[in-house]
Short mmCIF file of C-alpha atoms in Angstrom, two decimals:
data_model
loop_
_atom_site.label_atom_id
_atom_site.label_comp_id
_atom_site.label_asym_id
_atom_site.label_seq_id
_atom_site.Cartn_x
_atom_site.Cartn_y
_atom_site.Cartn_z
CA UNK Q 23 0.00 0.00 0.00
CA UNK Q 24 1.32 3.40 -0.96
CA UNK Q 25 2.08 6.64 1.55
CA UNK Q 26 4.01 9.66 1.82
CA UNK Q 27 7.07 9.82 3.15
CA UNK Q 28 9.72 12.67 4.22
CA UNK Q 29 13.06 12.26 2.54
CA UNK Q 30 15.37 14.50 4.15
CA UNK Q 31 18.56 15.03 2.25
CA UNK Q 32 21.38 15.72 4.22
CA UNK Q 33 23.94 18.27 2.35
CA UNK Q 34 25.72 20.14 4.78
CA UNK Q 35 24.45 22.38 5.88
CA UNK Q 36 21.28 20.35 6.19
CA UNK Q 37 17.64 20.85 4.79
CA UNK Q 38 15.01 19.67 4.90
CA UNK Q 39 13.43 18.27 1.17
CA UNK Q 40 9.57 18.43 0.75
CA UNK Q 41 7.19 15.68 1.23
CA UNK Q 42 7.23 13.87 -2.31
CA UNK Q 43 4.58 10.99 -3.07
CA UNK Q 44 5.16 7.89 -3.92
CA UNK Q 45 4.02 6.13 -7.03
CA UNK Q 46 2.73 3.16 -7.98
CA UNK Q 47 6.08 1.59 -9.70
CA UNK Q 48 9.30 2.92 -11.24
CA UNK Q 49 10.80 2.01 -13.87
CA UNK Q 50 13.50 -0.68 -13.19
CA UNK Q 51 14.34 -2.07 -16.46
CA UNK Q 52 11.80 -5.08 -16.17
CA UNK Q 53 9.79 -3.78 -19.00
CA UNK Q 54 7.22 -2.21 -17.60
CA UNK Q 55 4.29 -0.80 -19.26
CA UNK Q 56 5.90 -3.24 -22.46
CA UNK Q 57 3.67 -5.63 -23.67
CA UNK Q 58 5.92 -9.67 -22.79
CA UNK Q 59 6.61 -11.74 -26.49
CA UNK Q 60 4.78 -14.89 -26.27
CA UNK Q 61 7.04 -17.23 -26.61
CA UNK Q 62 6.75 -21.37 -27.21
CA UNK Q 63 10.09 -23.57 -25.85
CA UNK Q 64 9.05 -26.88 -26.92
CA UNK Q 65 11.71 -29.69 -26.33
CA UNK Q 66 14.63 -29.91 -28.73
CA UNK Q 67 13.94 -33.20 -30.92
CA UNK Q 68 17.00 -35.92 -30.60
CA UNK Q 69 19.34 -34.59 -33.29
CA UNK Q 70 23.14 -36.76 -34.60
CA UNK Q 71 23.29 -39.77 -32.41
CA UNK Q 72 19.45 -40.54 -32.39
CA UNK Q 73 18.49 -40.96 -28.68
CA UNK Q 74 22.43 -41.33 -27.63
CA UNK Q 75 21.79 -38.19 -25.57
CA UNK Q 76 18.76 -38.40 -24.10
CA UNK Q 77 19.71 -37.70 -20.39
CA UNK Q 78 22.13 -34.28 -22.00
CA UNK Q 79 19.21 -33.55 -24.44
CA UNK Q 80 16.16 -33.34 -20.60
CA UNK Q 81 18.96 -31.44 -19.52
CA UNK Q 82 19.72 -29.05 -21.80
CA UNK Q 83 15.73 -28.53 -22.58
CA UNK Q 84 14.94 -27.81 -18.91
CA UNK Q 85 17.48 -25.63 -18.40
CA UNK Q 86 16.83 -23.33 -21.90
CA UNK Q 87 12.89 -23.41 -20.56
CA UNK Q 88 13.85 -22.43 -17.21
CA UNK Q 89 16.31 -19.32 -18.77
CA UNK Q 90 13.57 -18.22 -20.79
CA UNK Q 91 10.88 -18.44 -18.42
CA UNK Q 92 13.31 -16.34 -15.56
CA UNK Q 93 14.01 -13.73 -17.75
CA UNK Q 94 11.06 -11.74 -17.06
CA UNK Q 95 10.70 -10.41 -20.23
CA UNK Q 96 8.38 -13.62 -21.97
CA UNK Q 97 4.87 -14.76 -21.93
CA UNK Q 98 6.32 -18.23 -22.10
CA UNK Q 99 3.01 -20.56 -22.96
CA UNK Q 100 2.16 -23.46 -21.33
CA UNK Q 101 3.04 -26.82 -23.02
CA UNK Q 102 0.11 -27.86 -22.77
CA UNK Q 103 -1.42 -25.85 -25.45
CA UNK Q 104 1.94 -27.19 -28.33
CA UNK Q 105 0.74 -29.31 -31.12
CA UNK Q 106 1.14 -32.27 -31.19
CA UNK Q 107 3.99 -32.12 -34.28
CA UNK Q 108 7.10 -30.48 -32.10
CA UNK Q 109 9.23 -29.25 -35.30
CA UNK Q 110 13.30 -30.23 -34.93
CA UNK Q 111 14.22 -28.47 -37.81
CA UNK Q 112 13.08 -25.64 -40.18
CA UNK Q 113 11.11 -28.05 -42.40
CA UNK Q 114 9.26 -29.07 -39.99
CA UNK Q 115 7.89 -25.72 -38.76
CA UNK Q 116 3.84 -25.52 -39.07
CA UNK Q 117 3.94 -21.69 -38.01
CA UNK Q 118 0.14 -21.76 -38.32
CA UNK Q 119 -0.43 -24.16 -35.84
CA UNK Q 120 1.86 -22.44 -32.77
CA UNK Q 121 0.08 -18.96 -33.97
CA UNK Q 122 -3.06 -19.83 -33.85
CA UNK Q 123 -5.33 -20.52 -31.01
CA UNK Q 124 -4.99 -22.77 -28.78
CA UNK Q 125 -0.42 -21.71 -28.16
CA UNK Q 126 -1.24 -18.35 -30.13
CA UNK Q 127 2.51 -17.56 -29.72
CA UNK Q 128 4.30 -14.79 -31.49
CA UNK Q 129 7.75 -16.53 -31.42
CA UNK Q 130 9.06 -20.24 -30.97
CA UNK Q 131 12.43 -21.11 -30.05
CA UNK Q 132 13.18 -24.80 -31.16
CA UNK Q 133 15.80 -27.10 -32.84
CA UNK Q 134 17.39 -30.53 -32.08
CA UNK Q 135 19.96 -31.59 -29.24
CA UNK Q 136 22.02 -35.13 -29.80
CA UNK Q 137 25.77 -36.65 -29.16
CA UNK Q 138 27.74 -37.97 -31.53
CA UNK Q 139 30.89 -39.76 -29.94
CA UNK Q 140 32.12 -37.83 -27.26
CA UNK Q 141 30.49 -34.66 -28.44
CA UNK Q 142 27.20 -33.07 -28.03
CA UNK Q 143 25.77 -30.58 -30.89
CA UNK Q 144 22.79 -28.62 -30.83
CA UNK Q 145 21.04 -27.15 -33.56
CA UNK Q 146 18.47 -24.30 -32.60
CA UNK Q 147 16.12 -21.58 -34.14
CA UNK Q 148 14.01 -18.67 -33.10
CA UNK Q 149 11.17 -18.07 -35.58
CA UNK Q 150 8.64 -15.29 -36.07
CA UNK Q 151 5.47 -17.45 -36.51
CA UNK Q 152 3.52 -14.20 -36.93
CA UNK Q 153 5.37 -13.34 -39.69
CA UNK Q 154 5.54 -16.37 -42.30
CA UNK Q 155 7.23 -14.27 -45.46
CA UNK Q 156 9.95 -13.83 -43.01
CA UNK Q 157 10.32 -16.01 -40.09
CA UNK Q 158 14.10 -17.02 -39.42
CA UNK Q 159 15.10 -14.45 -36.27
CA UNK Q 160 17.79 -16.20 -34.70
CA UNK Q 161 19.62 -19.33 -35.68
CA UNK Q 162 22.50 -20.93 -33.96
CA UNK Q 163 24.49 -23.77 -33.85
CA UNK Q 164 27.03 -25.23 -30.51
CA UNK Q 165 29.25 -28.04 -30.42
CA UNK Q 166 30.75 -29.32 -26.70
CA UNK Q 167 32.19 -32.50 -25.22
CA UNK Q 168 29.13 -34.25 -23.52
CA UNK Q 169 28.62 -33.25 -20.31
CA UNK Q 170 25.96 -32.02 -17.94
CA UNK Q 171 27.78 -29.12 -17.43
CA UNK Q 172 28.26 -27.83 -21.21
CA UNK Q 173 24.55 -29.14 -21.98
CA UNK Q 174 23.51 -26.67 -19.71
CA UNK Q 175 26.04 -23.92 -21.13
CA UNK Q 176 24.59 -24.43 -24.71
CA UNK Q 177 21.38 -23.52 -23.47
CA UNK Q 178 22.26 -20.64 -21.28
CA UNK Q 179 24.30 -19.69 -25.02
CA UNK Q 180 20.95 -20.08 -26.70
CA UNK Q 181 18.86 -18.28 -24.31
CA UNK Q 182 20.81 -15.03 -23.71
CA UNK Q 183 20.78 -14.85 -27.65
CA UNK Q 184 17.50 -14.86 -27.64
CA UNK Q 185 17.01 -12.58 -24.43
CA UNK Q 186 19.26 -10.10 -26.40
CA UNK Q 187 17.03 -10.42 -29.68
CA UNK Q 188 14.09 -9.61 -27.84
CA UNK Q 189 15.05 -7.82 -24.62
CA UNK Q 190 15.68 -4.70 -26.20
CA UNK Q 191 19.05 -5.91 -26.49
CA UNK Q 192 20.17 -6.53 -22.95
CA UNK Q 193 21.86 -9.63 -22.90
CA UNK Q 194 20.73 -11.91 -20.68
CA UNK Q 195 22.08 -13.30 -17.32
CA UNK Q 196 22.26 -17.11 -17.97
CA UNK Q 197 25.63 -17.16 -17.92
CA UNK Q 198 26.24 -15.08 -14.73
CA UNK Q 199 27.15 -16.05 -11.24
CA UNK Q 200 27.20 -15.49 -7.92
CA UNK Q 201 28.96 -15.34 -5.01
CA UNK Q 202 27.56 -15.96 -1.43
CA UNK Q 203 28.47 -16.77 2.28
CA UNK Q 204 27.28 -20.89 3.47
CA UNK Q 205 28.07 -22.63 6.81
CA UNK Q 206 26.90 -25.65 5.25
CA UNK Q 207 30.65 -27.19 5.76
CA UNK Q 208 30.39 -26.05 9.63
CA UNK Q 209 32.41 -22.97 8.25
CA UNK Q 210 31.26 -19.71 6.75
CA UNK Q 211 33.00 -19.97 3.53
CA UNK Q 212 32.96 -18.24 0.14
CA UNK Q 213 30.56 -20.23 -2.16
CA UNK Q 214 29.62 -19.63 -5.59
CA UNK Q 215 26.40 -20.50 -7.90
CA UNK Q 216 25.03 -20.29 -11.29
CA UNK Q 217 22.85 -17.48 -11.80
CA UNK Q 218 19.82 -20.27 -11.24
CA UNK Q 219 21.45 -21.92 -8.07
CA UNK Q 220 22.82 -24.97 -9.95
CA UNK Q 221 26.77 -25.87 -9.72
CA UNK Q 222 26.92 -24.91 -6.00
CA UNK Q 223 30.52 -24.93 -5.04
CA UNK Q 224 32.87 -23.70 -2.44
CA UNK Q 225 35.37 -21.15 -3.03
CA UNK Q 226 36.85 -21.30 0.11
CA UNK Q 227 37.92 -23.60 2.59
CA UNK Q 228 39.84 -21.80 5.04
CA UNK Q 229 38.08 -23.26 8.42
CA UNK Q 230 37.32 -19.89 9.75
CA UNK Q 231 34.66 -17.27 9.20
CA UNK Q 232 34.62 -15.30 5.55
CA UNK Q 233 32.13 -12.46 4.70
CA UNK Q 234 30.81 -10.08 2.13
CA UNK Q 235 32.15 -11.73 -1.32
CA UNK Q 236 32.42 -9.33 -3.94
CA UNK Q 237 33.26 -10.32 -7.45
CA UNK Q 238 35.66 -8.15 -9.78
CA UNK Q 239 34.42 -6.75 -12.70
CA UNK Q 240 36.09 -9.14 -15.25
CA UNK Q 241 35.22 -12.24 -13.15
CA UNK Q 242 38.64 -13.45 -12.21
CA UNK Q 243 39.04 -12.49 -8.28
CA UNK Q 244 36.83 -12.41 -5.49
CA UNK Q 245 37.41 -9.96 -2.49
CA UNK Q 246 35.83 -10.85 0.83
CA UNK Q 247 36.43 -10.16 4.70
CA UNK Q 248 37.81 -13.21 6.49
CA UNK Q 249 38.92 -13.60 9.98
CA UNK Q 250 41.26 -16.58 9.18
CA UNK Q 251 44.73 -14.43 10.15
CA UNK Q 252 43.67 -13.91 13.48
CA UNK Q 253 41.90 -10.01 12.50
CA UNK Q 254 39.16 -9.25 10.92
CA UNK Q 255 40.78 -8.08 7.50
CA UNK Q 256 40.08 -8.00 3.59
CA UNK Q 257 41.29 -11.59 2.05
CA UNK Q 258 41.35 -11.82 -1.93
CA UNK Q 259 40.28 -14.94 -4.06
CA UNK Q 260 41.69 -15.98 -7.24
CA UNK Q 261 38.89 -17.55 -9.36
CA UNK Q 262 41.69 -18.51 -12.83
CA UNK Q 263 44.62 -19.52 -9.45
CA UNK Q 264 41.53 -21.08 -7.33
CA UNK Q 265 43.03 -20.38 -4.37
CA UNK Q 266 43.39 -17.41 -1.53
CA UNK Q 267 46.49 -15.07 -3.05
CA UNK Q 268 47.91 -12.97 -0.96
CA UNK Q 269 46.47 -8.82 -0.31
CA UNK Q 270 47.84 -6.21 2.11
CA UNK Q 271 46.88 -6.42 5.57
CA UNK Q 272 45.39 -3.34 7.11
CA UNK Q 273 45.48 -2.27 10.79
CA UNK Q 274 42.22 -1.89 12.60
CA UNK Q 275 39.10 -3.92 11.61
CA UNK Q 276 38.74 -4.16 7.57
CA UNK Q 277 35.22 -5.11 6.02
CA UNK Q 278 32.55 -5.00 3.71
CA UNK Q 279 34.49 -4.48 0.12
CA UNK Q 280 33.31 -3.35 -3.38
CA UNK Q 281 34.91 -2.88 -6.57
CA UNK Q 282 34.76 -0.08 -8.97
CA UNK Q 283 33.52 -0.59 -12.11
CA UNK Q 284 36.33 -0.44 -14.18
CA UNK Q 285 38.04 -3.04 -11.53
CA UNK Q 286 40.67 -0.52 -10.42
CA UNK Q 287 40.01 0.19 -7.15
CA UNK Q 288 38.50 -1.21 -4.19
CA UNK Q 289 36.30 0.71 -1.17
CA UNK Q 290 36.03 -0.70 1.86
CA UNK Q 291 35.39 -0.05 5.68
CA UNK Q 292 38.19 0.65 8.29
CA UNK Q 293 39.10 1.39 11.28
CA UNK Q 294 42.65 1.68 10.81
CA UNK Q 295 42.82 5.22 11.75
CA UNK Q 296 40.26 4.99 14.70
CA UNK Q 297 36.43 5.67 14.06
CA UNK Q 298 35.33 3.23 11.09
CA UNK Q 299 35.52 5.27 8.07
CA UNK Q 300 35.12 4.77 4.19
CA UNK Q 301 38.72 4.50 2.21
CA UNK Q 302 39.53 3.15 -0.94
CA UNK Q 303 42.48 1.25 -2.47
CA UNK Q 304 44.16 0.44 -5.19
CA UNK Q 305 42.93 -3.25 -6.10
CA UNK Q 306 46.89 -4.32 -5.22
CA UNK Q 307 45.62 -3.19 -2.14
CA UNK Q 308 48.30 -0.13 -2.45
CA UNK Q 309 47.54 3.96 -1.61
CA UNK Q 310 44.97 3.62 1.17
CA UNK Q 311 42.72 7.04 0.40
CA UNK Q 312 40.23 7.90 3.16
CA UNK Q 313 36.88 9.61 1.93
CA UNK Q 314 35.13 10.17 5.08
CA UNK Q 315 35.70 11.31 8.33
CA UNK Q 316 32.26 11.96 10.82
CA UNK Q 317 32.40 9.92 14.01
CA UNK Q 318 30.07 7.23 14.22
CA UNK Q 319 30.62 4.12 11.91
CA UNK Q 320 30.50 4.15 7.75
CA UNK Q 321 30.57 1.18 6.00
CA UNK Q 322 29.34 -0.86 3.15
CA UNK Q 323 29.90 0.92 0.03
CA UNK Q 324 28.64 0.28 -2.93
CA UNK Q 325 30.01 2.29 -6.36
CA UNK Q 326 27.79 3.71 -9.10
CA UNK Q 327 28.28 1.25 -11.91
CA UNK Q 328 27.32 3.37 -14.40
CA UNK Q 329 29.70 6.26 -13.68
CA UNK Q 330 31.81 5.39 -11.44
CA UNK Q 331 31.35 8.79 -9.96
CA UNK Q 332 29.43 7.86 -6.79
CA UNK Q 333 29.19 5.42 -3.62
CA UNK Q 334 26.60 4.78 -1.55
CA UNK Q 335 27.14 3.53 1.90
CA UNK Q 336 25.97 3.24 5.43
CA UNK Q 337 26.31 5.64 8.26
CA UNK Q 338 25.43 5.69 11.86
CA UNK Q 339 26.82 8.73 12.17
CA UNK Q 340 23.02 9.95 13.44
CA UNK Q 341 22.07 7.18 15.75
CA UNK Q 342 20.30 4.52 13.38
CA UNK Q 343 22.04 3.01 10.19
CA UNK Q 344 21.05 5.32 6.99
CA UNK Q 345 22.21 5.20 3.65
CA UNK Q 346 24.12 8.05 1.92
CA UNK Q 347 26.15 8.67 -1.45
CA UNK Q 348 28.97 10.98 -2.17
CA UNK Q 349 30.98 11.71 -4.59
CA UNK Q 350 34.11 9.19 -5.17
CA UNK Q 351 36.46 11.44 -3.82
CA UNK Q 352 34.33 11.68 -0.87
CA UNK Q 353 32.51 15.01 -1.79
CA UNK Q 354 28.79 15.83 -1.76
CA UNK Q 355 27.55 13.78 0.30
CA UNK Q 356 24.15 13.44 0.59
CA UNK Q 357 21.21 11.34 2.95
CA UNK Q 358 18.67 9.43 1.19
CA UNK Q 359 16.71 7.36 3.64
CA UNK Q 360 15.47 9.32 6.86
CA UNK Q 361 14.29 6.62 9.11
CA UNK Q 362 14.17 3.58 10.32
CA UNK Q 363 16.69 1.17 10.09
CA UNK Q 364 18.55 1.23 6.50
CA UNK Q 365 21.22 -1.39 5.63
CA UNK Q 366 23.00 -3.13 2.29
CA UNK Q 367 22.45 -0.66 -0.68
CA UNK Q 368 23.21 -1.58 -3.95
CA UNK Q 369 23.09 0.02 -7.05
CA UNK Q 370 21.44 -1.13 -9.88
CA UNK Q 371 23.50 -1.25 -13.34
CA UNK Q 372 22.00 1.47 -15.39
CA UNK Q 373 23.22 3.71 -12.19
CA UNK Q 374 19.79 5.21 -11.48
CA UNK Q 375 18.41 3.15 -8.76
CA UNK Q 376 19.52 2.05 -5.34
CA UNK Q 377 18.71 -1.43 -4.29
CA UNK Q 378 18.66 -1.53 -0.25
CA UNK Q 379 16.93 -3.33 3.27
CA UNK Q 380 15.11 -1.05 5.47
CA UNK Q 381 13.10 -2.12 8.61
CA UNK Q 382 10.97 1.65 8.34
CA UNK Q 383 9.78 0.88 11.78
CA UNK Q 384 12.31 -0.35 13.41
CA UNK Q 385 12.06 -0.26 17.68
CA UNK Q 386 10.97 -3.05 19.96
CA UNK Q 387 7.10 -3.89 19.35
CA UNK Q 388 7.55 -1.99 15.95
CA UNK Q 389 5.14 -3.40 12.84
CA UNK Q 390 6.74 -4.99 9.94
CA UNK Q 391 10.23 -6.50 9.61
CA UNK Q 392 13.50 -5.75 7.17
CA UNK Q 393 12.65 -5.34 3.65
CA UNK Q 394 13.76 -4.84 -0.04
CA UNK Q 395 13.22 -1.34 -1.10
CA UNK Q 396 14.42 0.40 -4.28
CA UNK Q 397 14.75 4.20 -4.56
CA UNK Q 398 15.09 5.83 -8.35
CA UNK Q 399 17.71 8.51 -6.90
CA UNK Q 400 16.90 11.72 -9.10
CA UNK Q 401 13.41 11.54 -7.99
CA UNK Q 402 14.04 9.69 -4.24
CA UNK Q 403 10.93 7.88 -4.89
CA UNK Q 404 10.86 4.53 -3.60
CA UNK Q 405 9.28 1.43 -4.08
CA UNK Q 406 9.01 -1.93 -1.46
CA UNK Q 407 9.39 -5.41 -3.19
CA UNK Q 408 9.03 -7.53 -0.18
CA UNK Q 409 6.15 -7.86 1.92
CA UNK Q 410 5.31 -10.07 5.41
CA UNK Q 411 7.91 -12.46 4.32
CA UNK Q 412 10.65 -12.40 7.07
CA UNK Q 413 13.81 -10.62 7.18
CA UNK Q 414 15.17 -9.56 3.57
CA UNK Q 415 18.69 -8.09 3.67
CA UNK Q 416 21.65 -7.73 1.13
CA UNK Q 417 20.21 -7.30 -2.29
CA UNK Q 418 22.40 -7.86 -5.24
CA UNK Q 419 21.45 -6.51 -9.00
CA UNK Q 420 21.71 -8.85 -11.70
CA UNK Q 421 23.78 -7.36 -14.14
CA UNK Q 422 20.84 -6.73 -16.79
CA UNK Q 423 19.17 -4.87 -14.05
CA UNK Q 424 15.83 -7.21 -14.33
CA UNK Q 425 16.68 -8.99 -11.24
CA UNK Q 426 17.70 -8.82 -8.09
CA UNK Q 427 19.22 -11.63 -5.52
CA UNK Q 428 18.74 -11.09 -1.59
CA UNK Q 429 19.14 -13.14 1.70
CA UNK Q 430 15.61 -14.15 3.37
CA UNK Q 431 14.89 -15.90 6.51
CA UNK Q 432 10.91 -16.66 4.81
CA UNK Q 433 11.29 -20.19 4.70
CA UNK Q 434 12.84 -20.63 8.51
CA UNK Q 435 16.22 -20.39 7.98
CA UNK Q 436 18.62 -17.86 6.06
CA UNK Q 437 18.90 -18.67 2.10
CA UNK Q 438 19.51 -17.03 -1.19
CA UNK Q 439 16.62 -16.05 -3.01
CA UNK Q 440 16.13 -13.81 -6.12
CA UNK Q 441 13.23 -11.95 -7.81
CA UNK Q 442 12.29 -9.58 -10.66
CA UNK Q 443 13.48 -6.30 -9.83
CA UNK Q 444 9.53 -5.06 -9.66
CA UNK Q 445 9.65 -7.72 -6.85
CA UNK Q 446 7.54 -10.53 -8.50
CA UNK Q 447 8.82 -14.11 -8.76
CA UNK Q 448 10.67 -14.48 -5.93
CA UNK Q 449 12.71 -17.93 -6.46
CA UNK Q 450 14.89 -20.03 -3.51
CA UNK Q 451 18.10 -20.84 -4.94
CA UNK Q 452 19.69 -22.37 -1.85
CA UNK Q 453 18.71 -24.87 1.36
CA UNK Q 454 21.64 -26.82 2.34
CA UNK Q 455 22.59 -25.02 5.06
CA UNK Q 456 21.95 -21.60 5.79
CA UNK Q 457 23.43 -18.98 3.07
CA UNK Q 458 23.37 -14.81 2.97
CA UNK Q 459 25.38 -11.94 1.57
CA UNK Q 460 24.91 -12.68 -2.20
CA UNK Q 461 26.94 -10.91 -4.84
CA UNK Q 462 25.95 -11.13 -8.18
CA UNK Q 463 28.67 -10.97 -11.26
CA UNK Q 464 29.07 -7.43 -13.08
CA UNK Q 465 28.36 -9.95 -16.55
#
């Protein structure tokens, strides 16, 4: 249900902003107010090797449904309503039939999927069916060794083609991953996931406690807090080494790290000079810069994506946790949330819209619980995605900005769940264990 709200921005000197109202959405990239392409997936047909690869071809078809059905951007229609004739090559098309009533799809994605030897090869098309003269939109052709594993990379292959085709060309984030924190090993340890939850796999085994993963831009390192050398102190992760590699140690307590965008630099929170303030680094670790300086603790910055030119963070410089930005050289800083209790931000990849968990009530006895909000930052109008559904905390954008991966305690314990950045579809990736502070890849 929508209110008003105060959102007092605090430049120094201070002021107060007027009361602005919220609306009923804004726009995050999920296509709103655009009308979803109804799209058929049936199953690839059993292509070279006959029905050799069976088991690779229920793999690869679930998984290219279940990228295509995530993406948030398709009508994807029911299988129930296919013909009974499921084409497996061009010749075999029948546009007529998926067009009509009872699929009445606008596009269908379809092919063949079969081994040959120790190889796998797929074969797959996306055609127009409203448009017969012209149908052929997409068509592409893989070849892998025969695995579970590259099954399921052929379709993620296929379906960010297609996402990019008719996404408004966004790629897709099938091929993504990310990074989280699981005790499942009696350890919190650095994990990692596809961008669905499959391939779960430790990062990590260092026997101690590691927190806040953060994966670099170009997808080879992983920076995290760990408390394995006896402080509590940023640790680095070597995803093309897989191993720990050594970093600079800090004095004072070191946590919660985030890259820049172009991977140069790293921000993080210390208390190496005293009071925990925001500095920034070189990523060697080298020329510790310190951007603020207020007493009361700052921590958890995030950088603008987009530009570069921004962080967001948290403050308790006032009492409560609240986000701010500034500037990257620690400038202009400004308040954004004026209440409450506001933790995690995270900004989305266009660089327009802060992702963050806010308990707006927050005090013994106090009605609701710690949420998901978004906040389009020109405007400051914001926009709650979780409702009555436990505690929500440490949202992660996905890096075409259509979804968004948090930590929830909704089914009884703490696991990583994601969502549609308009907070629809909320999915559980994990439940071995309990799992939190998910990071999602810049790509």
């Amino acid at each position: 249900m929508m209110k008003r709200t105060l959102l007092i921005l605090c430049l120094i000197p201070a002021f107060v902003a007027p009361a602005r109202p919220y609306q009923d959405w804004i726009r995050t990239g999920t296509g709103l107010g655009v009308e979803r392409v109804r799209l058929a997936v049936p199953d690839f047909q059993p292509g070279p090797g006959g029905s050799s690869g069976d088991a690779l071809r229920k793999v690869f078809n679930e998984t290219l449904w279940n990228d295509l059905s995530n993406a948030g951007i398709f009508d994807v229609v029911s299988r129930s309503f296919y013909p009974l004739a499921v084409p497996g090559a061009p010749a075999q098309m029948r546009a007529e039939a998926w067009s009509n009533p009872p699929p009445s799809a606008g596009m269908v994605a379809f092919g063949n999927f079969g081994t040959s030897g120790e190889d796998a090869q797929m074969q797959g098309w996306l055609y127009d069916v409203k448009n017969p003269a012209s149908p052929l939109v997409l068509g592409k052709q893989y070849s892998e060794k025969a695995t579970e594993e590259n099954a399921r990379r052929m379709a993620h292959r296929f379906a960010n083609e297609i996402i990019l085709r008719l996404g408004g060309g966004v790629p897709g984030v099938a091929e993504s991953r990310i990074v989280f924190i699981s005790n499942r090993t009696g350890n919190k340890e650095v994990w990692m996931m596809d961008y669905d939850g499959a391939g779960q796999q430790p990062l990590t085994k260092l026997g101690s406690i590691a927190l806040s993963p953060r994966i670099s831009p170009d997808g080879s390192r992983v920076v995290f807090t760990s408390y394995a050398r006896g402080a509590v102190d940023l640790a680095m992760y070597s995803l093309e080494l897989g191993r720990v590699v050594s970093f600079p140690r800090f004095a004072g307590t070191n946590i919660s790290p985030a890259w820049s965008p172009d991977g140069s630099k790293i921000a993080f929170s210390s208390s190496m000079r005293g009071d925990p303030e925001i500095f920034v680094v070189d990523s060697s670790g080298a020329n510790p810069k310190r951007l603020t300086a207020y007493q009361g603790p700052d921590l958890a910055p995030t950088w603008n994506p987009k530009t570069g030119a921004q962080l967001a963070f948290v403050s308790g410089r006032t009492g409560l946790p609240q986000i701010y930005i500034m500037d990257a050289d620690g400038t202009n800083l400004q308040r954004i949330t004026d209440q409450g209790y506001a933790v995690s931000p995270s900004w989305s990849p266009n660089g327009q819209l802060l992702a963050f968990s806010w308990n707006r009530k927050y005090g013994p006895g106090a009605p609701g619980g710690q949420d998901i909000y978004i906040m389009d930052i020109a405007s400051r109008q914001w926009v709650q995605l979780t409702h009555n559904a436990g505690n929500n905390d440490f949202p992660s954008w996905s890096p075409d900005g259509r979804h968004i991966v948090f930590q929830s305690t909704r089914s009884g314990r703490t696991q990583i769940w994601s969502m549609l950045a308009d907070g629809t579809e909320a999915r559980q990736l994990t439940s071995a264990g309990q799992n939190s502070q998910p990071n999602w890849s810049f790509k």
